[in-house]
Amino acid sequence: MKREALFKYARERYKAEPEYLWSNLPGYAVLRHHEGKKWFGIVMHVTGTKPGLETEEKIDLLKVKVRPEQIGSLRKKEGILPAYHMNKEHWISILLSGPLSPPEIHDLLSESHELTAA
């Protein structure tokens, strides 16, 4: 999945526009709740070695919050990694160019949206 397709989905489904908060990190964008302003997704453009991959190529990762009891089984799936730069007990990283289908990514983003609503 391309980041543009993810942002289009977030815009249509949650009225969330990507926000680029850090001028020194132009490839990092957060998705916030329309009203509460809590983050429910973060897209980072990082070198593959940062989340533990064996590549120096730049990749797009989506970070989402999941229920702690799901972390173990989710991380067994190809394309899901421990959350880079986030609490690994509550967040995962999804390799956007990985094997997860758009509906699978949408479902995880939806769960993150629900978990961060309060």
CSV table of C-alpha atoms in Angstrom, one decimal:
chain,number,residue,atom,x,y,z
A,1,MET,CA,0.0,0.0,0.0
A,2,LYS,CA,1.3,3.5,-0.8
A,3,ARG,CA,1.1,6.2,1.8
A,4,GLU,CA,-1.0,8.3,-0.5
A,5,ALA,CA,-3.7,5.5,-0.6
A,6,LEU,CA,-3.6,5.3,3.2
A,7,PHE,CA,-4.0,9.0,3.6
A,8,LYS,CA,-6.9,9.0,1.2
A,9,TYR,CA,-8.6,6.2,3.2
A,10,ALA,CA,-8.0,8.1,6.5
A,11,ARG,CA,-9.4,11.3,4.9
A,12,GLU,CA,-12.5,9.6,3.6
A,13,ARG,CA,-13.2,7.4,6.6
A,14,TYR,CA,-12.0,9.5,9.6
A,15,LYS,CA,-11.7,13.1,8.2
A,16,ALA,CA,-8.1,12.9,9.2
A,17,GLU,CA,-5.5,14.8,7.2
A,18,PRO,CA,-1.8,13.8,7.6
A,19,GLU,CA,0.0,16.4,9.7
A,20,TYR,CA,3.7,16.9,9.2
A,21,LEU,CA,4.8,18.1,12.6
A,22,TRP,CA,8.5,18.0,12.4
A,23,SER,CA,10.4,20.2,9.8
A,24,ASN,CA,13.5,18.1,10.3
A,25,LEU,CA,11.5,14.9,9.5
A,26,PRO,CA,9.5,15.6,6.4
A,27,GLY,CA,8.6,12.0,5.8
A,28,TYR,CA,6.8,11.6,9.2
A,29,ALA,CA,3.1,12.3,9.4
A,30,VAL,CA,0.5,11.8,12.1
A,31,LEU,CA,-3.1,11.0,11.8
A,32,ARG,CA,-5.3,12.5,14.5
A,33,HIS,CA,-8.9,12.1,15.6
A,34,HIS,CA,-10.9,14.8,14.1
A,35,GLU,CA,-12.2,16.2,17.4
A,36,GLY,CA,-9.9,14.9,20.2
A,37,LYS,CA,-6.6,15.4,18.4
A,38,LYS,CA,-5.2,12.1,19.8
A,39,TRP,CA,-2.9,10.3,17.3
A,40,PHE,CA,-4.3,7.0,15.9
A,41,GLY,CA,-1.7,6.5,13.3
A,42,ILE,CA,1.9,7.6,12.5
A,43,VAL,CA,3.6,7.1,9.1
A,44,MET,CA,7.4,7.3,9.1
A,45,HIS,CA,9.8,7.2,6.2
A,46,VAL,CA,12.9,5.5,7.7
A,47,THR,CA,15.9,3.5,6.8
A,48,GLY,CA,15.0,-0.2,7.0
A,49,THR,CA,17.6,-0.9,9.6
A,50,LYS,CA,15.9,1.3,12.2
A,51,PRO,CA,13.0,-1.1,12.8
A,52,GLY,CA,15.4,-4.1,12.5
A,53,LEU,CA,15.2,-5.0,8.8
A,54,GLU,CA,18.3,-5.9,6.8
A,55,THR,CA,18.1,-3.1,4.3
A,56,GLU,CA,19.5,0.4,4.1
A,57,GLU,CA,16.6,1.4,1.7
A,58,LYS,CA,14.0,3.9,2.9
A,59,ILE,CA,10.7,2.3,3.8
A,60,ASP,CA,7.3,3.6,4.9
A,61,LEU,CA,6.0,2.3,8.3
A,62,LEU,CA,2.6,2.8,9.7
A,63,LYS,CA,2.4,2.7,13.5
A,64,VAL,CA,-1.0,1.8,15.1
A,65,LYS,CA,-2.2,1.0,18.6
A,66,VAL,CA,-3.5,-2.5,19.2
A,67,ARG,CA,-4.7,-4.4,22.3
A,68,PRO,CA,-1.8,-5.7,24.3
A,69,GLU,CA,-3.1,-9.3,24.1
A,70,GLN,CA,-2.9,-9.1,20.3
A,71,ILE,CA,0.8,-8.0,20.1
A,72,GLY,CA,2.3,-11.4,20.1
A,73,SER,CA,0.2,-13.0,17.4
A,74,LEU,CA,0.3,-9.9,15.2
A,75,ARG,CA,4.1,-9.7,15.4
A,76,LYS,CA,4.3,-13.3,14.0
A,77,LYS,CA,2.7,-12.0,10.8
A,78,GLU,CA,5.1,-11.0,8.0
A,79,GLY,CA,5.1,-7.3,7.5
A,80,ILE,CA,4.3,-6.5,11.2
A,81,LEU,CA,7.2,-5.4,13.4
A,82,PRO,CA,7.7,-4.1,16.9
A,83,ALA,CA,6.8,-0.4,17.1
A,84,TYR,CA,9.7,1.7,16.2
A,85,HIS,CA,10.0,4.6,18.5
A,86,MET,CA,6.8,3.8,20.4
A,87,ASN,CA,5.6,1.8,23.3
A,88,LYS,CA,6.0,-1.8,22.1
A,89,GLU,CA,3.4,-3.1,24.5
A,90,HIS,CA,0.6,-1.1,22.8
A,91,TRP,CA,1.9,-0.2,19.3
A,92,ILE,CA,3.0,-2.1,16.2
A,93,SER,CA,4.7,-1.0,13.0
A,94,ILE,CA,3.3,-2.1,9.7
A,95,LEU,CA,5.5,-2.3,6.6
A,96,LEU,CA,3.3,-0.5,4.1
A,97,SER,CA,5.1,-2.2,1.2
A,98,GLY,CA,4.7,-5.5,2.9
A,99,PRO,CA,2.4,-8.5,2.4
A,100,LEU,CA,-0.6,-7.1,4.3
A,101,SER,CA,-3.5,-6.3,2.1
A,102,PRO,CA,-5.2,-2.9,2.2
A,103,PRO,CA,-8.3,-4.3,4.0
A,104,GLU,CA,-6.0,-5.8,6.7
A,105,ILE,CA,-4.2,-2.4,7.1
A,106,HIS,CA,-7.6,-0.6,7.2
A,107,ASP,CA,-8.8,-3.0,10.0
A,108,LEU,CA,-5.7,-2.3,12.1
A,109,LEU,CA,-6.0,1.4,11.5
A,110,SER,CA,-9.7,1.2,12.5
A,111,GLU,CA,-8.8,-0.6,15.7
A,112,SER,CA,-6.2,2.0,16.5
A,113,HIS,CA,-8.8,4.7,15.9
A,114,GLU,CA,-11.2,3.0,18.4
A,115,LEU,CA,-8.5,2.4,21.0
A,116,THR,CA,-7.4,6.0,21.0
A,117,ALA,CA,-10.8,7.6,20.9
A,118,ALA,CA,-11.1,8.2,24.6
